[in-house]
Amino acid sequence: MGYRVVVAGATGNVGREMVNILAERQFPADEIAVLASSRSVGDQIEYGDTGRMLTVKNIEHFDPAGWDMALFAIGSEATAVYAPKFAAAGCTVIDNSSLYRMDPDVPLIVPEVNAEAIDGYTRKNIIANPNCSTAQMVVALKPLHDAATIKRVVVATYQSVSGAGKIGMDELFEQSRNIFVGDPAEAKKFTKQIAFNVIPHIDSFLDDGSTKEEWKMVVETKKILDPRIKVTATCVRVPVFVGHSEALNIEFENELSAEDAQRILREAPGVMLVDKREDGGYVTPVESAGDDATYVSRVREDPTVDNGLALWCVSDNLRKGAALNAVQIAELLGRRHLKKADETGEEDFQAVLTAE
């Protein structure tokens, strides 16, 4: 017997990716329901490359009773309306919005990093998916933290326009086309021209001069990995369609050489080390698109601080940064708690993570 699974927001970038990944990973689902707003009702979504078509239903009229879990990709406002309803009906919500991430009664999960924290989900029957930039960063940081204890992280992000949804991708495409033909490159979604430009501004500004995106990376890293770690972030939107990149500077309590860090990362769950120290011997967003791994390159020692390292981290933000992590949480929930399907145990799950 398998699970009855809901994907809410299935017509958006992340929702469609969730559906695809459920199919790719052969998630043990007996039934899949895809939900969206009323304007998408009746649309057809293919279940991965299976040829099986799913018909979009109206989330407003959907009864979640009897469904096991729901993957939400509908934004904070809609989540505030529907997540409590689904959770109260016994359908565990795995939420991709920022609404519940810092709720102390809601686990914030990256399975390779803090799988055991999922045990607290029963308090609200809701599990939070972290911010896309946070997710890939903590996957890279976790094994290094275990080895030498991280004191401080300075991160600069280079975030693709897909993080702003289809409207962001459309704006980059339209502006680029307009510039080539001599037409105005009007900014609509973003605060300034994004084509052939970078914008050091993601989400709203806070009183201290940081942005909400930067704040998310700080507080989410502390909740997921270790509250003692000091984090400072500068988040930048760049003219890339898919794939977030990060330049990380890490200070440790204990000595950790670049060679040892490379060895640790090579064996770490969810990480793919590509660090050849030659032309092209590193990963860029173009290569990460469509892949599940968090790629790490350019690992080197920082001589300006005691026990410092610098590295480059790249991942497909629609996958590990959102949809893949949500599906991995669903897999973890099934293996560790619901146990309806014929699934492997926790040790086998960790082996799967290591192999990815």
mmCIF file of C-alpha atoms in Angstrom, residues 94-333:
data_model
loop_
_atom_site.group_PDB
_atom_site.id
_atom_site.type_symbol
_atom_site.label_atom_id
_atom_site.label_comp_id
_atom_site.label_asym_id
_atom_site.label_seq_id
_atom_site.Cartn_x
_atom_site.Cartn_y
_atom_site.Cartn_z
ATOM 1 C CA ILE A 94 5.322 19.981 3.577
ATOM 2 C CA ASP A 95 5.429 23.704 2.907
ATOM 3 C CA ASN A 96 7.771 25.500 0.530
ATOM 4 C CA SER A 97 6.784 29.030 1.614
ATOM 5 C CA SER A 98 8.514 31.051 4.336
ATOM 6 C CA LEU A 99 5.414 31.149 6.556
ATOM 7 C CA TYR A 100 6.269 28.404 9.045
ATOM 8 C CA ARG A 101 10.057 28.199 8.766
ATOM 9 C CA MET A 102 10.815 29.971 12.027
ATOM 10 C CA ASP A 103 7.818 28.597 13.927
ATOM 11 C CA PRO A 104 9.333 26.711 16.899
ATOM 12 C CA ASP A 105 6.627 24.054 16.583
ATOM 13 C CA VAL A 106 7.404 23.355 12.904
ATOM 14 C CA PRO A 107 10.542 21.421 11.885
ATOM 15 C CA LEU A 108 12.686 23.060 9.195
ATOM 16 C CA ILE A 109 14.246 20.146 7.369
ATOM 17 C CA VAL A 110 17.084 19.387 4.986
ATOM 18 C CA PRO A 111 17.236 15.573 5.120
ATOM 19 C CA GLU A 112 21.014 15.330 4.651
ATOM 20 C CA VAL A 113 21.531 17.750 7.537
ATOM 21 C CA ASN A 114 18.914 17.364 10.291
ATOM 22 C CA ALA A 115 16.706 14.381 9.477
ATOM 23 C CA GLU A 116 16.028 13.665 13.150
ATOM 24 C CA ALA A 117 14.334 17.065 13.594
ATOM 25 C CA ILE A 118 11.369 15.816 11.570
ATOM 26 C CA ASP A 119 10.177 13.952 14.673
ATOM 27 C CA GLY A 120 8.641 17.209 15.921
ATOM 28 C CA TYR A 121 6.203 17.465 13.000
ATOM 29 C CA THR A 122 3.276 16.089 15.017
ATOM 30 C CA ARG A 123 2.921 19.331 16.992
ATOM 31 C CA LYS A 124 1.269 21.042 14.007
ATOM 32 C CA ASN A 125 1.368 18.328 11.347
ATOM 33 C CA ILE A 126 3.386 20.770 9.215
ATOM 34 C CA ILE A 127 7.010 20.558 8.010
ATOM 35 C CA ALA A 128 8.824 23.543 6.499
ATOM 36 C CA ASN A 129 11.097 23.532 3.474
ATOM 37 C CA PRO A 130 13.943 26.089 3.786
ATOM 38 C CA ASN A 131 14.839 28.952 1.507
ATOM 39 C CA CYS A 132 16.522 27.763 -1.676
ATOM 40 C CA SER A 133 19.848 29.446 -0.920
ATOM 41 C CA THR A 134 19.900 28.137 2.627
ATOM 42 C CA ALA A 135 19.185 24.557 1.555
ATOM 43 C CA GLN A 136 22.195 24.178 -0.715
ATOM 44 C CA MET A 137 24.491 26.026 1.676
ATOM 45 C CA VAL A 138 23.751 23.849 4.711
ATOM 46 C CA VAL A 139 24.218 20.674 2.639
ATOM 47 C CA ALA A 140 27.766 21.851 1.946
ATOM 48 C CA LEU A 141 28.385 23.151 5.465
ATOM 49 C CA LYS A 142 27.092 20.188 7.488
ATOM 50 C CA PRO A 143 29.984 17.732 6.917
ATOM 51 C CA LEU A 144 32.548 20.489 7.450
ATOM 52 C CA HIS A 145 30.827 21.580 10.652
ATOM 53 C CA ASP A 146 30.886 18.008 11.928
ATOM 54 C CA ALA A 147 34.611 17.838 11.225
ATOM 55 C CA ALA A 148 35.883 21.156 12.589
ATOM 56 C CA THR A 149 32.958 23.180 14.068
ATOM 57 C CA ILE A 150 32.021 26.293 12.116
ATOM 58 C CA LYS A 151 32.224 29.630 13.947
ATOM 59 C CA ARG A 152 31.311 32.070 11.191
ATOM 60 C CA VAL A 153 30.111 32.069 7.578
ATOM 61 C CA VAL A 154 30.259 34.965 5.124
ATOM 62 C CA VAL A 155 28.227 34.219 2.004
ATOM 63 C CA ALA A 156 27.533 36.109 -1.200
ATOM 64 C CA THR A 157 24.832 34.579 -3.387
ATOM 65 C CA TYR A 158 24.343 34.746 -7.139
ATOM 66 C CA GLN A 159 20.677 33.804 -7.447
ATOM 67 C CA SER A 160 18.932 32.942 -10.708
ATOM 68 C CA VAL A 161 15.728 34.595 -11.862
ATOM 69 C CA SER A 162 13.752 31.351 -11.532
ATOM 70 C CA GLY A 163 13.821 32.034 -7.803
ATOM 71 C CA ALA A 164 11.322 34.790 -8.577
ATOM 72 C CA GLY A 165 9.065 32.410 -10.497
ATOM 73 C CA LYS A 166 8.005 32.281 -14.122
ATOM 74 C CA ILE A 167 7.508 36.045 -14.174
ATOM 75 C CA GLY A 168 11.194 36.511 -13.340
ATOM 76 C CA MET A 169 12.313 34.129 -16.078
ATOM 77 C CA ASP A 170 10.039 35.864 -18.572
ATOM 78 C CA GLU A 171 11.448 39.261 -17.638
ATOM 79 C CA LEU A 172 15.049 38.165 -18.232
ATOM 80 C CA PHE A 173 14.100 36.670 -21.599
ATOM 81 C CA GLU A 174 12.094 39.697 -22.728
ATOM 82 C CA GLN A 175 14.685 42.235 -21.598
ATOM 83 C CA SER A 176 17.506 40.330 -23.304
ATOM 84 C CA ARG A 177 15.539 40.126 -26.542
ATOM 85 C CA ASN A 178 14.601 43.800 -26.366
ATOM 86 C CA ILE A 179 18.207 44.889 -25.810
ATOM 87 C CA PHE A 180 19.360 42.918 -28.858
ATOM 88 C CA VAL A 181 16.807 44.627 -31.102
ATOM 89 C CA GLY A 182 17.228 48.077 -29.572
ATOM 90 C CA ASP A 183 13.962 48.229 -27.618
ATOM 91 C CA PRO A 184 13.671 49.457 -24.000
ATOM 92 C CA ALA A 185 14.436 46.901 -21.290
ATOM 93 C CA GLU A 186 11.678 47.800 -18.865
ATOM 94 C CA ALA A 187 11.897 46.481 -15.290
ATOM 95 C CA LYS A 188 8.616 45.063 -13.983
ATOM 96 C CA LYS A 189 9.227 42.214 -11.563
ATOM 97 C CA PHE A 190 12.705 43.332 -10.547
ATOM 98 C CA THR A 191 13.688 46.746 -9.202
ATOM 99 C CA LYS A 192 16.218 47.353 -11.969
ATOM 100 C CA GLN A 193 17.136 45.867 -15.336
ATOM 101 C CA ILE A 194 18.178 42.238 -14.824
ATOM 102 C CA ALA A 195 19.429 41.439 -18.328
ATOM 103 C CA PHE A 196 23.215 41.896 -18.513
ATOM 104 C CA ASN A 197 23.149 43.241 -14.967
ATOM 105 C CA VAL A 198 23.206 42.128 -11.318
ATOM 106 C CA ILE A 199 20.892 43.428 -8.581
ATOM 107 C CA PRO A 200 22.046 43.358 -4.921
ATOM 108 C CA HIS A 201 18.483 43.226 -3.660
ATOM 109 C CA ILE A 202 16.218 40.197 -3.101
ATOM 110 C CA ASP A 203 12.985 40.568 -1.100
ATOM 111 C CA SER A 204 12.191 43.594 1.072
ATOM 112 C CA PHE A 205 14.629 45.726 3.059
ATOM 113 C CA LEU A 206 14.792 45.504 6.851
ATOM 114 C CA ASP A 207 15.597 48.263 9.323
ATOM 115 C CA ASP A 208 19.251 47.246 9.670
ATOM 116 C CA GLY A 209 19.877 47.568 5.912
ATOM 117 C CA SER A 210 19.819 43.852 5.169
ATOM 118 C CA THR A 211 17.125 42.249 3.053
ATOM 119 C CA LYS A 212 14.624 39.627 4.116
ATOM 120 C CA GLU A 213 16.368 37.075 1.865
ATOM 121 C CA GLU A 214 19.625 37.694 3.729
ATOM 122 C CA TRP A 215 17.834 37.439 7.071
ATOM 123 C CA LYS A 216 16.330 34.102 6.021
ATOM 124 C CA MET A 217 19.759 32.651 5.307
ATOM 125 C CA VAL A 218 20.989 33.715 8.747
ATOM 126 C CA VAL A 219 18.115 32.485 10.903
ATOM 127 C CA GLU A 220 17.404 29.332 8.883
ATOM 128 C CA THR A 221 21.034 28.217 8.997
ATOM 129 C CA LYS A 222 20.990 28.612 12.762
ATOM 130 C CA LYS A 223 17.761 26.615 13.104
ATOM 131 C CA ILE A 224 18.817 23.813 10.758
ATOM 132 C CA LEU A 225 22.505 23.479 11.528
ATOM 133 C CA ASP A 226 23.614 25.176 14.759
ATOM 134 C CA PRO A 227 22.344 28.305 16.567
ATOM 135 C CA ARG A 228 25.918 29.214 17.552
ATOM 136 C CA ILE A 229 27.089 29.788 13.978
ATOM 137 C CA LYS A 230 27.443 33.435 12.992
ATOM 138 C CA VAL A 231 26.230 34.117 9.453
ATOM 139 C CA THR A 232 26.296 37.235 7.302
ATOM 140 C CA ALA A 233 24.883 37.209 3.772
ATOM 141 C CA THR A 234 24.698 39.418 0.704
ATOM 142 C CA CYS A 235 22.059 38.137 -1.729
ATOM 143 C CA VAL A 236 22.297 39.153 -5.385
ATOM 144 C CA ARG A 237 20.012 38.452 -8.340
ATOM 145 C CA VAL A 238 21.930 37.596 -11.528
ATOM 146 C CA PRO A 239 20.877 37.080 -15.176
ATOM 147 C CA VAL A 240 20.839 33.268 -15.012
ATOM 148 C CA PHE A 241 17.642 31.305 -15.680
ATOM 149 C CA VAL A 242 18.164 28.328 -13.343
ATOM 150 C CA GLY A 243 20.760 27.573 -10.664
ATOM 151 C CA HIS A 244 21.898 29.501 -7.605
ATOM 152 C CA SER A 245 25.594 30.006 -6.844
ATOM 153 C CA GLU A 246 27.264 30.984 -3.591
ATOM 154 C CA ALA A 247 30.739 32.145 -2.624
ATOM 155 C CA LEU A 248 31.345 30.968 0.935
ATOM 156 C CA ASN A 249 34.016 32.055 3.393
ATOM 157 C CA ILE A 250 34.026 29.813 6.473
ATOM 158 C CA GLU A 251 35.874 30.205 9.782
ATOM 159 C CA PHE A 252 36.260 27.124 11.992
ATOM 160 C CA GLU A 253 37.086 26.536 15.631
ATOM 161 C CA ASN A 254 39.525 23.796 14.682
ATOM 162 C CA GLU A 255 42.047 23.455 11.884
ATOM 163 C CA LEU A 256 40.784 21.993 8.618
ATOM 164 C CA SER A 257 43.008 21.887 5.553
ATOM 165 C CA ALA A 258 41.637 22.304 2.047
ATOM 166 C CA GLU A 259 42.755 18.756 1.281
ATOM 167 C CA ASP A 260 40.843 17.334 4.242
ATOM 168 C CA ALA A 261 37.799 19.433 3.367
ATOM 169 C CA GLN A 262 37.859 18.079 -0.172
ATOM 170 C CA ARG A 263 38.044 14.530 1.137
ATOM 171 C CA ILE A 264 35.119 15.125 3.505
ATOM 172 C CA LEU A 265 32.984 16.784 0.843
ATOM 173 C CA ARG A 266 33.732 14.025 -1.660
ATOM 174 C CA GLU A 267 32.038 11.549 0.695
ATOM 175 C CA ALA A 268 29.234 13.821 1.991
ATOM 176 C CA PRO A 269 25.538 13.063 1.378
ATOM 177 C CA GLY A 270 24.034 15.192 -1.370
ATOM 178 C CA VAL A 271 27.361 16.828 -2.302
ATOM 179 C CA MET A 272 29.250 16.449 -5.566
ATOM 180 C CA LEU A 273 32.821 17.763 -5.399
ATOM 181 C CA VAL A 274 34.165 19.049 -8.722
ATOM 182 C CA ASP A 275 37.427 20.812 -7.941
ATOM 183 C CA LYS A 276 40.144 20.167 -10.525
ATOM 184 C CA ARG A 277 41.932 23.519 -10.228
ATOM 185 C CA GLU A 278 42.233 23.916 -13.967
ATOM 186 C CA ASP A 279 40.349 25.657 -16.756
ATOM 187 C CA GLY A 280 36.745 24.470 -16.518
ATOM 188 C CA GLY A 281 37.449 22.315 -13.456
ATOM 189 C CA TYR A 282 34.514 23.737 -11.505
ATOM 190 C CA VAL A 283 30.726 23.803 -11.805
ATOM 191 C CA THR A 284 28.575 26.706 -12.985
ATOM 192 C CA PRO A 285 24.766 27.074 -12.862
ATOM 193 C CA VAL A 286 24.384 25.830 -16.436
ATOM 194 C CA GLU A 287 25.830 22.439 -15.490
ATOM 195 C CA SER A 288 23.767 22.199 -12.303
ATOM 196 C CA ALA A 289 20.382 22.701 -13.983
ATOM 197 C CA GLY A 290 18.328 19.525 -13.872
ATOM 198 C CA ASP A 291 20.639 17.768 -11.387
ATOM 199 C CA ASP A 292 19.950 16.853 -7.765
ATOM 200 C CA ALA A 293 23.417 17.421 -6.330
ATOM 201 C CA THR A 294 24.799 20.390 -4.466
ATOM 202 C CA TYR A 295 28.070 21.006 -6.318
ATOM 203 C CA VAL A 296 31.155 22.304 -4.528
ATOM 204 C CA SER A 297 34.246 23.703 -6.260
ATOM 205 C CA ARG A 298 37.176 26.068 -5.607
ATOM 206 C CA VAL A 299 37.935 24.719 -2.108
ATOM 207 C CA ARG A 300 40.939 26.605 -0.737
ATOM 208 C CA GLU A 301 42.417 27.829 2.516
ATOM 209 C CA ASP A 302 41.932 31.427 3.594
ATOM 210 C CA PRO A 303 45.212 32.718 5.082
ATOM 211 C CA THR A 304 43.605 35.935 6.386
ATOM 212 C CA VAL A 305 41.908 34.187 9.332
ATOM 213 C CA ASP A 306 42.756 31.317 11.628
ATOM 214 C CA ASN A 307 41.212 28.068 10.376
ATOM 215 C CA GLY A 308 39.546 29.582 7.322
ATOM 216 C CA LEU A 309 38.321 28.078 4.077
ATOM 217 C CA ALA A 310 36.701 29.503 0.952
ATOM 218 C CA LEU A 311 34.596 27.557 -1.538
ATOM 219 C CA TRP A 312 32.096 27.841 -4.384
ATOM 220 C CA CYS A 313 28.693 26.145 -4.153
ATOM 221 C CA VAL A 314 26.155 25.670 -6.972
ATOM 222 C CA SER A 315 22.779 23.936 -7.145
ATOM 223 C CA ASP A 316 19.564 23.858 -9.170
ATOM 224 C CA ASN A 317 17.333 26.069 -7.007
ATOM 225 C CA LEU A 318 14.129 24.551 -8.383
ATOM 226 C CA ARG A 319 15.291 21.086 -7.344
ATOM 227 C CA LYS A 320 17.441 20.922 -4.196
ATOM 228 C CA GLY A 321 16.425 24.459 -3.319
ATOM 229 C CA ALA A 322 12.732 23.635 -3.414
ATOM 230 C CA ALA A 323 11.042 20.662 -5.093
ATOM 231 C CA LEU A 324 13.633 17.942 -4.539
ATOM 232 C CA ASN A 325 14.082 18.819 -0.880
ATOM 233 C CA ALA A 326 10.300 18.698 -0.394
ATOM 234 C CA VAL A 327 10.119 15.232 -1.967
ATOM 235 C CA GLN A 328 13.079 14.075 0.131
ATOM 236 C CA ILE A 329 11.186 15.283 3.208
ATOM 237 C CA ALA A 330 8.168 13.281 2.039
ATOM 238 C CA GLU A 331 10.380 10.209 1.646
ATOM 239 C CA LEU A 332 11.839 10.752 5.102
ATOM 240 C CA LEU A 333 8.380 11.217 6.611
#
